[in-house]
CSV table of C-alpha atoms in Angstrom, one decimal:
chain,number,residue,atom,x,y,z
A,1,UNK,CA,-131.9,69.8,49.4
A,2,UNK,CA,-134.2,71.5,46.8
A,3,UNK,CA,-135.9,70.1,43.9
A,4,UNK,CA,-137.3,71.9,40.9
A,5,UNK,CA,-139.6,71.0,38.3
A,6,UNK,CA,-142.1,68.0,38.0
A,7,UNK,CA,-141.0,65.0,40.1
A,8,UNK,CA,-142.6,61.6,39.2
A,9,UNK,CA,-142.2,58.7,41.2
A,10,UNK,CA,-142.0,55.5,39.5
A,11,UNK,CA,-142.8,51.9,40.5
A,12,UNK,CA,-139.5,50.6,42.3
A,13,UNK,CA,-139.7,47.5,40.4
A,14,UNK,CA,-139.4,49.6,37.1
A,15,UNK,CA,-136.4,51.4,38.3
A,16,UNK,CA,-133.7,49.3,36.9
A,17,UNK,CA,-131.0,52.0,37.2
A,18,UNK,CA,-131.4,53.3,33.5
A,19,UNK,CA,-133.7,55.9,34.9
A,20,UNK,CA,-133.3,55.4,38.5
A,21,UNK,CA,-136.4,55.4,40.6
A,22,UNK,CA,-137.5,59.1,40.2
A,23,UNK,CA,-137.4,61.4,37.2
A,24,UNK,CA,-137.0,65.1,37.5
A,25,UNK,CA,-138.2,66.8,34.5
A,26,UNK,CA,-137.4,70.5,34.0
A,27,UNK,CA,-138.7,71.2,30.6
A,28,UNK,CA,-141.5,73.5,32.1
A,29,UNK,CA,-139.3,74.9,35.1
A,30,UNK,CA,-138.3,78.2,33.2
A,31,UNK,CA,-134.8,79.5,32.2
A,32,UNK,CA,-131.7,79.0,34.6
A,33,UNK,CA,-133.5,76.9,37.0
A,34,UNK,CA,-131.3,73.9,38.3
A,35,UNK,CA,-132.7,70.6,38.6
A,36,UNK,CA,-131.3,69.6,42.1
A,37,UNK,CA,-129.5,71.7,44.5
A,38,UNK,CA,-127.9,70.2,47.6
A,39,UNK,CA,-125.9,71.9,50.4
A,40,UNK,CA,-124.7,69.9,53.5
A,41,UNK,CA,-121.4,68.3,54.8
A,42,UNK,CA,-122.3,64.9,53.2
A,43,UNK,CA,-125.2,64.1,50.8
A,44,UNK,CA,-126.2,60.7,49.3
A,45,UNK,CA,-128.6,60.5,46.4
A,46,UNK,CA,-129.8,57.4,44.8
A,47,UNK,CA,-132.1,56.3,41.9
A,48,UNK,CA,-132.7,59.9,40.2
A,49,UNK,CA,-132.7,61.1,36.6
A,50,UNK,CA,-132.6,65.0,36.2
A,51,UNK,CA,-133.2,66.3,32.6
A,52,UNK,CA,-134.3,69.3,30.6
A,53,UNK,CA,-133.5,72.1,33.1
A,54,UNK,CA,-132.4,75.5,32.0
A,55,UNK,CA,-129.6,75.7,34.3
A,56,UNK,CA,-127.6,72.7,35.7
A,57,UNK,CA,-128.8,69.3,36.2
A,58,UNK,CA,-127.4,69.0,39.8
A,59,UNK,CA,-125.6,71.8,41.7
A,60,UNK,CA,-123.8,70.6,44.9
A,61,UNK,CA,-122.4,72.9,47.5
A,62,UNK,CA,-121.9,69.7,49.6
A,63,UNK,CA,-118.5,68.9,51.1
A,64,UNK,CA,-119.1,65.2,49.6
A,65,UNK,CA,-122.0,64.4,47.3
A,66,UNK,CA,-122.5,60.6,46.6
A,67,UNK,CA,-124.6,59.8,43.6
A,68,UNK,CA,-125.6,56.2,43.0
A,69,UNK,CA,-127.5,55.2,39.7
A,70,UNK,CA,-128.1,59.0,39.0
A,71,UNK,CA,-128.5,60.4,35.5
A,72,UNK,CA,-128.5,64.0,34.2
A,73,UNK,CA,-129.1,64.6,30.8
A,74,UNK,CA,-130.1,67.4,28.3
A,75,UNK,CA,-129.8,70.2,30.7
A,76,UNK,CA,-128.6,73.8,29.4
A,77,UNK,CA,-125.7,73.9,31.9
A,78,UNK,CA,-123.6,71.1,33.3
A,79,UNK,CA,-125.1,67.8,34.1
A,80,UNK,CA,-123.3,67.9,37.6
A,81,UNK,CA,-121.7,71.2,38.9
A,82,UNK,CA,-120.0,70.4,42.2
A,83,UNK,CA,-118.0,72.6,44.4
A,84,UNK,CA,-116.7,69.9,46.5
A,85,UNK,CA,-115.8,66.2,46.3
A,86,UNK,CA,-118.2,64.2,44.1
A,87,UNK,CA,-118.8,60.4,43.7
A,88,UNK,CA,-120.7,59.0,40.9
A,89,UNK,CA,-121.6,55.3,40.6
A,90,UNK,CA,-123.7,53.3,38.1
A,91,UNK,CA,-124.0,49.6,37.4
A,92,UNK,CA,-122.1,47.6,35.0
A,93,UNK,CA,-125.5,46.7,33.3
A,94,UNK,CA,-126.7,50.2,33.4
A,95,UNK,CA,-124.1,53.0,33.7
A,96,UNK,CA,-124.8,56.4,35.2
A,97,UNK,CA,-125.4,58.7,32.3
A,98,UNK,CA,-124.1,62.5,32.0
A,99,UNK,CA,-125.4,63.2,28.4
A,100,UNK,CA,-126.3,65.8,26.0
A,101,UNK,CA,-125.9,68.6,28.5
A,102,UNK,CA,-125.1,72.3,27.4
A,103,UNK,CA,-126.7,72.3,24.2
A,104,UNK,CA,-129.3,74.9,23.0
A,105,UNK,CA,-129.6,78.6,22.6
A,106,UNK,CA,-127.7,80.3,25.3
A,107,UNK,CA,-126.5,77.0,26.8
A,108,UNK,CA,-123.1,75.7,27.7
A,109,UNK,CA,-121.6,73.1,29.8
A,110,UNK,CA,-120.2,69.4,29.8
A,111,UNK,CA,-120.7,66.3,31.9
A,112,UNK,CA,-119.1,67.0,35.3
A,113,UNK,CA,-117.4,70.0,36.8
A,114,UNK,CA,-115.7,69.6,40.0
A,115,UNK,CA,-113.9,72.8,41.3
A,116,UNK,CA,-112.5,72.0,44.6
A,117,UNK,CA,-110.2,69.3,45.9
A,118,UNK,CA,-110.9,67.0,48.9
A,119,UNK,CA,-107.8,65.1,50.1
A,120,UNK,CA,-106.3,65.6,46.7
A,121,UNK,CA,-109.1,64.2,44.8
A,122,UNK,CA,-112.3,65.8,43.5
A,123,UNK,CA,-114.3,63.3,41.4
A,124,UNK,CA,-114.7,59.5,41.6
A,125,UNK,CA,-116.4,57.8,38.7
A,126,UNK,CA,-117.4,54.3,38.5
A,127,UNK,CA,-119.4,52.8,35.6
A,128,UNK,CA,-120.2,56.2,34.2
A,129,UNK,CA,-120.9,57.3,30.6
A,130,UNK,CA,-120.0,60.9,29.7
A,131,UNK,CA,-121.5,61.3,26.2
A,132,UNK,CA,-122.4,64.0,23.6
A,133,UNK,CA,-122.1,66.9,26.0
A,134,UNK,CA,-121.3,70.5,24.7
A,135,UNK,CA,-118.1,70.7,26.7
A,136,UNK,CA,-115.8,68.1,28.2
A,137,UNK,CA,-117.0,65.0,29.6
A,138,UNK,CA,-115.4,65.9,33.1
A,139,UNK,CA,-113.4,68.8,34.2
A,140,UNK,CA,-111.7,68.5,37.5
A,141,UNK,CA,-109.2,70.5,39.6
A,142,UNK,CA,-108.3,68.0,42.1
A,143,UNK,CA,-107.9,64.7,40.6
A,144,UNK,CA,-110.1,61.8,39.4
A,145,UNK,CA,-110.2,58.3,39.9
A,146,UNK,CA,-112.3,55.3,39.0
A,147,UNK,CA,-113.0,52.8,36.2
A,148,UNK,CA,-115.4,51.5,33.7
A,149,UNK,CA,-115.7,55.1,32.3
A,150,UNK,CA,-116.8,56.0,28.7
A,151,UNK,CA,-116.4,59.6,27.4
A,152,UNK,CA,-117.4,59.8,23.9
A,153,UNK,CA,-118.7,62.5,21.5
A,154,UNK,CA,-118.0,65.6,23.8
A,155,UNK,CA,-117.4,69.1,22.6
A,156,UNK,CA,-114.0,69.3,24.6
A,157,UNK,CA,-111.9,66.6,26.0
A,158,UNK,CA,-113.1,63.3,27.2
A,159,UNK,CA,-111.5,64.0,30.7
A,160,UNK,CA,-109.6,67.2,31.6
A,161,UNK,CA,-107.7,67.7,34.9
A,162,UNK,CA,-106.3,71.3,35.8
A,163,UNK,CA,-104.2,71.9,38.9
A,164,UNK,CA,-101.1,74.0,39.6
A,165,UNK,CA,-97.8,72.8,38.4
A,166,UNK,CA,-96.6,72.8,41.8
A,167,UNK,CA,-99.3,70.4,42.9
A,168,UNK,CA,-99.0,68.3,39.7
A,169,UNK,CA,-96.9,65.8,41.2
A,170,UNK,CA,-99.4,64.7,43.6
A,171,UNK,CA,-102.5,64.9,41.4
A,172,UNK,CA,-103.6,62.4,38.8
A,173,UNK,CA,-106.2,61.0,36.7
A,174,UNK,CA,-106.2,57.3,38.0
A,175,UNK,CA,-108.1,54.7,36.0
A,176,UNK,CA,-107.9,51.7,38.3
A,177,UNK,CA,-109.9,48.9,36.8
A,178,UNK,CA,-112.3,48.1,34.0
A,179,UNK,CA,-112.4,49.0,30.2
A,180,UNK,CA,-112.2,52.8,29.8
A,181,UNK,CA,-112.9,54.5,26.5
A,182,UNK,CA,-112.2,58.1,25.6
A,183,UNK,CA,-113.1,58.5,21.9
A,184,UNK,CA,-114.5,60.9,19.3
A,185,UNK,CA,-114.1,63.9,21.4
A,186,UNK,CA,-113.7,67.3,19.8
A,187,UNK,CA,-110.4,67.9,21.6
A,188,UNK,CA,-108.2,65.6,23.6
A,189,UNK,CA,-109.1,62.2,24.7
A,190,UNK,CA,-107.4,62.9,28.1
A,191,UNK,CA,-106.1,66.5,28.8
A,192,UNK,CA,-104.2,66.9,32.0
A,193,UNK,CA,-102.9,70.5,32.3
A,194,UNK,CA,-100.9,69.6,35.4
A,195,UNK,CA,-100.8,66.1,36.7
A,196,UNK,CA,-100.4,62.5,35.8
A,197,UNK,CA,-102.3,59.9,33.8
A,198,UNK,CA,-102.0,56.4,35.5
A,199,UNK,CA,-103.8,53.3,34.2
A,200,UNK,CA,-103.2,50.5,36.5
A,201,UNK,CA,-103.5,46.8,36.1
A,202,UNK,CA,-106.0,45.4,35.6
A,203,UNK,CA,-107.6,48.5,33.8
A,204,UNK,CA,-107.3,49.3,30.2
A,205,UNK,CA,-108.0,52.3,28.0
A,206,UNK,CA,-109.2,52.8,24.5
A,207,UNK,CA,-108.6,56.2,23.2
A,208,UNK,CA,-109.5,56.6,19.4
A,209,UNK,CA,-110.4,59.3,17.0
A,210,UNK,CA,-110.3,62.4,19.2
A,211,UNK,CA,-109.6,66.0,17.7
A,212,UNK,CA,-106.3,66.4,19.4
A,213,UNK,CA,-103.8,64.3,21.1
A,214,UNK,CA,-105.2,61.2,22.3
A,215,UNK,CA,-103.5,61.6,25.7
A,216,UNK,CA,-102.1,65.1,26.3
A,217,UNK,CA,-100.2,65.7,29.6
A,218,UNK,CA,-98.7,69.0,29.8
A,219,UNK,CA,-96.8,68.9,33.2
A,220,UNK,CA,-97.0,65.1,34.1
A,221,UNK,CA,-96.3,61.7,33.0
A,222,UNK,CA,-98.2,58.7,31.5
A,223,UNK,CA,-98.2,55.3,33.1
A,224,UNK,CA,-100.1,52.6,31.0
A,225,UNK,CA,-99.0,49.7,32.9
A,226,UNK,CA,-101.1,46.9,31.7
A,227,UNK,CA,-101.8,43.3,32.6
A,228,UNK,CA,-100.0,41.0,30.4
A,229,UNK,CA,-102.9,38.3,30.5
A,230,UNK,CA,-105.2,40.6,28.3
A,231,UNK,CA,-105.6,39.3,24.8
A,232,UNK,CA,-105.8,42.7,22.9
A,233,UNK,CA,-103.4,45.8,23.6
A,234,UNK,CA,-104.7,49.0,24.8
A,235,UNK,CA,-105.4,51.2,21.7
A,236,UNK,CA,-104.3,54.6,21.2
A,237,UNK,CA,-105.1,55.1,17.5
A,238,UNK,CA,-106.7,57.5,14.9
A,239,UNK,CA,-106.1,60.7,17.1
A,240,UNK,CA,-105.3,64.2,15.9
A,241,UNK,CA,-108.3,64.5,13.6
A,242,UNK,CA,-108.7,68.4,14.0
A,243,UNK,CA,-106.5,71.3,13.4
A,244,UNK,CA,-108.5,73.5,16.0
A,245,UNK,CA,-110.4,72.3,19.2
A,246,UNK,CA,-112.6,73.6,22.0
A,247,UNK,CA,-110.1,73.6,25.0
A,248,UNK,CA,-111.7,74.0,28.3
A,249,UNK,CA,-109.9,75.2,31.5
A,250,UNK,CA,-110.7,76.7,34.8
A,251,UNK,CA,-110.3,80.3,35.4
A,252,UNK,CA,-111.1,82.0,38.7
A,253,UNK,CA,-112.6,78.7,39.8
A,254,UNK,CA,-115.2,78.6,37.0
A,255,UNK,CA,-115.0,76.6,33.6
A,256,UNK,CA,-113.9,78.4,30.5
A,257,UNK,CA,-113.2,77.7,26.9
A,258,UNK,CA,-111.1,78.8,24.1
A,259,UNK,CA,-110.6,77.6,20.5
A,260,UNK,CA,-106.8,76.6,20.0
A,261,UNK,CA,-104.8,74.8,17.5
A,262,UNK,CA,-104.5,71.4,18.9
A,263,UNK,CA,-102.9,69.6,16.1
A,264,UNK,CA,-101.6,66.1,17.6
A,265,UNK,CA,-101.0,62.6,17.6
A,266,UNK,CA,-101.1,59.6,20.1
A,267,UNK,CA,-99.3,60.5,23.4
A,268,UNK,CA,-97.7,63.5,24.7
A,269,UNK,CA,-96.1,63.8,28.3
A,270,UNK,CA,-93.8,66.5,29.2
A,271,UNK,CA,-92.9,65.7,32.7
A,272,UNK,CA,-93.0,67.7,35.9
A,273,UNK,CA,-90.2,70.2,37.0
A,274,UNK,CA,-86.7,68.8,37.1
A,275,UNK,CA,-87.8,65.5,38.5
A,276,UNK,CA,-89.7,64.3,35.4
A,277,UNK,CA,-90.5,61.0,36.4
A,278,UNK,CA,-90.8,57.7,34.3
A,279,UNK,CA,-93.3,57.3,31.4
A,280,UNK,CA,-94.3,53.4,31.1
A,281,UNK,CA,-96.1,52.0,27.9
A,282,UNK,CA,-96.9,48.3,28.6
A,283,UNK,CA,-99.1,46.3,25.8
A,284,UNK,CA,-100.1,49.4,24.1
A,285,UNK,CA,-101.0,49.8,20.1
A,286,UNK,CA,-100.3,53.6,19.3
A,287,UNK,CA,-100.9,53.6,15.6
A,288,UNK,CA,-102.6,55.4,12.7
A,289,UNK,CA,-102.5,58.8,14.6
A,290,UNK,CA,-102.4,62.0,12.5
A,291,UNK,CA,-99.2,63.3,14.1
A,292,UNK,CA,-96.2,61.7,16.0
A,293,UNK,CA,-97.0,58.6,17.8
A,294,UNK,CA,-95.3,59.3,21.1
A,295,UNK,CA,-93.5,62.5,22.5
A,296,UNK,CA,-92.1,61.6,26.0
A,297,UNK,CA,-90.0,63.1,28.5
A,298,UNK,CA,-90.2,66.4,28.1
A,299,UNK,CA,-90.6,69.2,25.6
A,300,UNK,CA,-90.9,72.3,27.8
A,301,UNK,CA,-87.7,72.4,29.9
A,302,UNK,CA,-84.0,71.7,29.6
A,303,UNK,CA,-83.3,69.7,32.9
A,304,UNK,CA,-84.3,66.1,33.1
A,305,UNK,CA,-82.4,64.8,35.8
A,306,UNK,CA,-84.2,61.5,36.4
A,307,UNK,CA,-86.5,61.3,33.4
A,308,UNK,CA,-86.9,58.2,31.5
A,309,UNK,CA,-89.3,56.2,29.2
A,310,UNK,CA,-89.9,52.4,29.3
A,311,UNK,CA,-91.8,50.7,26.6
A,312,UNK,CA,-92.7,47.0,26.7
A,313,UNK,CA,-94.8,44.8,24.3
A,314,UNK,CA,-96.1,47.7,22.5
A,315,UNK,CA,-96.5,48.6,18.9
A,316,UNK,CA,-96.0,52.3,17.5
A,317,UNK,CA,-96.9,52.2,13.9
A,318,UNK,CA,-98.1,53.9,10.8
A,319,UNK,CA,-98.5,57.4,12.6
A,320,UNK,CA,-98.2,60.5,10.3
A,321,UNK,CA,-95.1,61.7,12.2
A,322,UNK,CA,-92.1,60.3,14.4
A,323,UNK,CA,-92.8,56.9,16.3
A,324,UNK,CA,-91.1,58.3,19.4
A,325,UNK,CA,-89.5,61.7,20.3
A,326,UNK,CA,-88.1,61.9,23.8
A,327,UNK,CA,-85.8,64.5,25.7
A,328,UNK,CA,-84.9,61.9,28.2
A,329,UNK,CA,-83.7,58.1,27.8
A,330,UNK,CA,-85.7,55.7,26.1
A,331,UNK,CA,-85.7,51.8,27.0
A,332,UNK,CA,-87.4,49.3,24.6
A,333,UNK,CA,-87.9,46.1,26.8
A,334,UNK,CA,-89.0,43.5,24.8
A,335,UNK,CA,-91.3,43.0,21.7
A,336,UNK,CA,-91.6,46.6,20.9
A,337,UNK,CA,-92.3,47.4,17.3
A,338,UNK,CA,-91.8,51.0,15.9
A,339,UNK,CA,-92.7,50.7,12.4
A,340,UNK,CA,-94.1,52.7,9.2
A,341,UNK,CA,-94.0,56.1,10.9
A,342,UNK,CA,-93.8,59.2,8.8
A,343,UNK,CA,-90.6,60.3,10.4
A,344,UNK,CA,-87.8,59.0,12.6
A,345,UNK,CA,-88.6,55.7,14.2
A,346,UNK,CA,-87.1,56.7,17.6
A,347,UNK,CA,-85.4,60.1,18.1
A,348,UNK,CA,-84.0,61.1,21.5
A,349,UNK,CA,-82.9,64.8,21.4
A,350,UNK,CA,-80.6,66.9,23.2
A,351,UNK,CA,-81.6,70.4,24.4
A,352,UNK,CA,-79.0,70.9,27.3
A,353,UNK,CA,-75.7,68.9,26.5
A,354,UNK,CA,-77.1,66.0,28.2
A,355,UNK,CA,-79.9,63.6,27.8
A,356,UNK,CA,-81.7,63.4,31.2
A,357,UNK,CA,-78.3,63.7,32.8
A,358,UNK,CA,-77.7,59.9,31.7
A,359,UNK,CA,-74.8,58.6,29.7
A,360,UNK,CA,-77.3,55.8,28.3
A,361,UNK,CA,-79.7,57.6,26.1
A,362,UNK,CA,-81.2,54.5,24.5
A,363,UNK,CA,-81.4,50.8,25.3
A,364,UNK,CA,-82.8,47.7,24.3
A,365,UNK,CA,-82.9,45.0,26.9
A,366,UNK,CA,-85.1,42.1,25.6
A,367,UNK,CA,-85.9,40.1,22.6
A,368,UNK,CA,-88.1,41.1,19.6
A,369,UNK,CA,-87.4,44.7,19.4
A,370,UNK,CA,-87.9,46.4,15.8
A,371,UNK,CA,-87.5,49.9,14.5
A,372,UNK,CA,-88.2,49.5,10.7
A,373,UNK,CA,-89.7,51.0,7.6
A,374,UNK,CA,-89.9,54.5,9.2
A,375,UNK,CA,-89.6,57.6,6.8
A,376,UNK,CA,-86.4,59.0,8.4
A,377,UNK,CA,-83.5,57.6,10.4
A,378,UNK,CA,-84.6,54.3,12.6
A,379,UNK,CA,-82.9,55.4,15.6
A,380,UNK,CA,-81.3,58.9,15.9
A,381,UNK,CA,-79.7,60.2,19.1
A,382,UNK,CA,-78.0,63.7,19.7
A,383,UNK,CA,-75.9,62.9,22.4
A,384,UNK,CA,-75.5,59.7,24.6
A,385,UNK,CA,-74.8,55.9,24.5
A,386,UNK,CA,-76.7,53.3,22.7
A,387,UNK,CA,-76.5,50.2,24.7
A,388,UNK,CA,-78.0,46.7,23.6
A,389,UNK,CA,-78.1,43.9,26.0
A,390,UNK,CA,-81.1,42.5,24.2
A,391,UNK,CA,-82.3,42.5,20.4
A,392,UNK,CA,-82.8,45.4,18.0
A,393,UNK,CA,-83.5,45.2,14.4
A,394,UNK,CA,-83.1,48.5,12.6
A,395,UNK,CA,-84.0,47.7,9.0
A,396,UNK,CA,-85.9,49.2,6.0
A,397,UNK,CA,-85.6,53.0,7.3
A,398,UNK,CA,-85.5,55.6,4.5
A,399,UNK,CA,-82.6,57.3,6.3
A,400,UNK,CA,-79.8,55.5,8.4
A,401,UNK,CA,-80.7,52.6,10.5
A,402,UNK,CA,-78.9,54.2,13.4
A,403,UNK,CA,-77.5,57.5,13.7
A,404,UNK,CA,-75.6,58.9,16.8
A,405,UNK,CA,-74.2,62.4,16.7
A,406,UNK,CA,-72.1,62.3,19.8
A,407,UNK,CA,-71.8,59.1,21.7
A,408,UNK,CA,-71.1,55.4,21.4
A,409,UNK,CA,-72.7,52.3,20.5
A,410,UNK,CA,-72.5,49.1,22.7
A,411,UNK,CA,-74.0,45.8,21.9
A,412,UNK,CA,-73.3,42.9,24.3
A,413,UNK,CA,-74.4,39.4,25.1
A,414,UNK,CA,-76.1,36.9,22.9
A,415,UNK,CA,-78.9,37.5,20.6
A,416,UNK,CA,-80.8,35.3,18.1
A,417,UNK,CA,-80.0,35.2,14.6
A,418,UNK,CA,-81.2,38.3,12.8
A,419,UNK,CA,-82.0,39.8,16.2
A,420,UNK,CA,-79.6,42.7,15.7
A,421,UNK,CA,-80.0,43.1,11.9
A,422,UNK,CA,-79.1,46.7,10.5
A,423,UNK,CA,-80.2,45.8,7.0
A,424,UNK,CA,-81.8,47.6,3.9
A,425,UNK,CA,-81.7,51.2,5.2
A,426,UNK,CA,-81.2,54.4,3.4
A,427,UNK,CA,-83.0,54.0,0.2
A,428,UNK,CA,-85.2,57.1,0.7
A,429,UNK,CA,-86.3,58.6,-1.4
A,430,UNK,CA,-87.7,61.2,1.0
A,431,UNK,CA,-87.5,61.8,4.8
A,432,UNK,CA,-89.9,63.8,7.0
A,433,UNK,CA,-88.7,66.0,10.0
A,434,UNK,CA,-91.4,66.8,12.7
A,435,UNK,CA,-90.2,69.9,14.7
A,436,UNK,CA,-91.6,71.4,17.9
A,437,UNK,CA,-91.4,75.2,18.4
A,438,UNK,CA,-88.9,76.4,21.1
A,439,UNK,CA,-91.7,77.3,23.7
A,440,UNK,CA,-92.7,73.6,23.7
A,441,UNK,CA,-96.0,74.0,22.6
A,442,UNK,CA,-97.9,70.9,21.2
A,443,UNK,CA,-97.9,72.4,17.7
A,444,UNK,CA,-95.4,71.0,15.1
A,445,UNK,CA,-94.2,71.6,11.6
A,446,UNK,CA,-93.4,69.2,8.9
A,447,UNK,CA,-90.4,69.5,6.4
A,448,UNK,CA,-89.9,66.9,3.8
A,449,UNK,CA,-86.6,66.3,1.9
A,450,UNK,CA,-84.7,63.8,-0.2
A,451,UNK,CA,-82.6,61.5,1.9
A,452,UNK,CA,-80.4,58.4,1.8
A,453,UNK,CA,-78.2,56.4,4.3
A,454,UNK,CA,-76.8,53.3,5.4
A,455,UNK,CA,-76.6,51.0,8.5
A,456,UNK,CA,-74.9,52.6,11.3
A,457,UNK,CA,-73.5,56.3,11.4
A,458,UNK,CA,-71.5,57.5,14.4
A,459,UNK,CA,-70.3,61.1,13.8
A,460,UNK,CA,-68.2,61.1,17.0
A,461,UNK,CA,-68.0,57.9,18.9
A,462,UNK,CA,-66.9,54.3,18.9
A,463,UNK,CA,-69.0,51.3,18.2
A,464,UNK,CA,-68.5,48.0,19.9
A,465,UNK,CA,-70.8,45.2,19.0
A,466,UNK,CA,-71.6,41.4,19.3
A,467,UNK,CA,-73.7,39.9,16.6
A,468,UNK,CA,-74.5,43.1,14.4
A,469,UNK,CA,-75.7,42.1,10.9
A,470,UNK,CA,-74.8,45.3,8.5
A,471,UNK,CA,-76.1,44.2,5.3
A,472,UNK,CA,-77.8,45.5,2.1
A,473,UNK,CA,-77.8,49.1,3.1
A,474,UNK,CA,-77.8,51.7,0.3
A,475,UNK,CA,-74.5,53.3,1.8
A,476,UNK,CA,-71.9,52.1,4.3
A,477,UNK,CA,-72.5,49.4,6.6
A,478,UNK,CA,-71.0,51.4,9.3
A,479,UNK,CA,-69.6,55.1,8.9
A,480,UNK,CA,-67.6,55.9,12.1
A,481,UNK,CA,-65.7,59.0,13.2
A,482,UNK,CA,-63.7,56.9,15.6
A,483,UNK,CA,-62.6,53.2,16.2
A,484,UNK,CA,-64.6,50.1,15.4
A,485,UNK,CA,-64.7,46.9,17.2
A,486,UNK,CA,-67.2,44.2,16.0
A,487,UNK,CA,-67.5,40.4,16.9
A,488,UNK,CA,-69.5,38.1,15.0
A,489,UNK,CA,-72.6,38.9,12.7
A,490,UNK,CA,-72.0,40.5,9.3
A,491,UNK,CA,-70.8,43.3,7.4
A,492,UNK,CA,-71.6,42.9,3.6
A,493,UNK,CA,-73.6,43.6,0.3
A,494,UNK,CA,-73.7,47.4,1.3
A,495,UNK,CA,-73.8,50.0,-1.3
A,496,UNK,CA,-70.6,51.7,0.3
A,497,UNK,CA,-67.8,50.4,2.3
A,498,UNK,CA,-68.7,47.6,4.7
A,499,UNK,CA,-67.0,49.6,7.5
A,500,UNK,CA,-65.5,53.0,7.1
A,501,UNK,CA,-63.6,54.5,10.0
A,502,UNK,CA,-61.0,57.2,10.9
A,503,UNK,CA,-59.6,55.1,13.4
A,504,UNK,CA,-58.9,51.4,13.9
A,505,UNK,CA,-61.1,48.7,12.6
A,506,UNK,CA,-61.3,45.2,14.5
A,507,UNK,CA,-63.6,42.6,12.9
A,508,UNK,CA,-63.6,39.6,14.8
A,509,UNK,CA,-65.3,36.6,12.9
A,510,UNK,CA,-67.5,39.1,11.1
A,511,UNK,CA,-68.8,37.6,7.8
A,512,UNK,CA,-67.7,40.1,5.0
A,513,UNK,CA,-68.9,38.0,2.1
A,514,UNK,CA,-72.4,36.8,2.9
A,515,UNK,CA,-71.9,33.7,0.8
């Protein structure tokens, strides 16, 4: 172990964790000098603050370095630059700080960089604040785990993970407990260049006002599976504030940075290889983002054999782009609201003649699901079946309430009054379309055109439904190239025909007067 600079030992009684017990001050140490250099198989350091050095605050060649109540701040390089596994732990009352590193003439660096994996994981952070660094809060190559992490105001992503696409299925950012905040960073809140993001019960995340996507997972999945007992939802809000961002990555084992277009929205997750995995959103508020709310299930490859997205007790609202865009099946379980978005509410699109190899492309299985007041079709499918065993209201959308190009529509079982309302759709006057380029990059273009519509439009398919309430739409209640079989519910007060079909029409107990 080698120290540099002036060392001042404080009274242990005064070392309450905010400054540890020792301050290592490098303001007079000279340029390119590292504050603390360690090399051994295993090293443990406790109660130290390293600040003001011309190099890195802490440079570790150790196989494993464990830092407790250690701060590294205002250094010219990285707060911590580790060639092996690193553990950093603070206290709940006094988090460990990696702050304001990489600033100054000729300086560049972030909070913590860890370049080598140990047992699939290179960094563990517990009660840590990564703030105001001139680079990412954390840039790791072998995975990251922990909890009670704050990454705010960094000139890069809050947390960035890079690993090979082949290893991505085994690598992840795992936030296991506590409140985690990833906000106001110049690039993404979380950037997984390959790997997954998992937030497990009882952990939660707040991801707000980042320059790019709130969560951007290029070759992996997002799992926000949250405890139902929490009073407030997890928040993914206000992201995508910048057109260009400093995007950090690893090149030849060392950190590098480029300025890239990072226009974004709330959540992007492409999946991994041909086995894309399942994206899960439970009790999440994805709102007021500057692009689409959620892009899930893959935008890079055509094969999605086992991909799906499951959404529960979640709000996706008032985003500038689509609410949800997926190239794999989407399931709304219960009390999901997709409303007020600047494009289609939910769009499940086809790029290979199938949707994830599944016949069912969209399903709603519980009570209280709503797709309402979006600037496009409420629900749009390229190919596949819509299956409702629970409730879904598609109302007040600028285009059609539901639009299926090739596929069927099946609604079975009981629903509450109004639980399957398809009402007041198609009054436009304009709809927005957000398109991704063919290479699957995160960039998108926006087109706006006049639009109108009605209730349900099936271009090639047969709707069979129980309890559908088709009323007050601008055009037809249902426009079908095929056969129609509806039981109960209503079809009335629509601007066009109540039900228009090229095949047979069977309306059993359907209210067609709405008296």
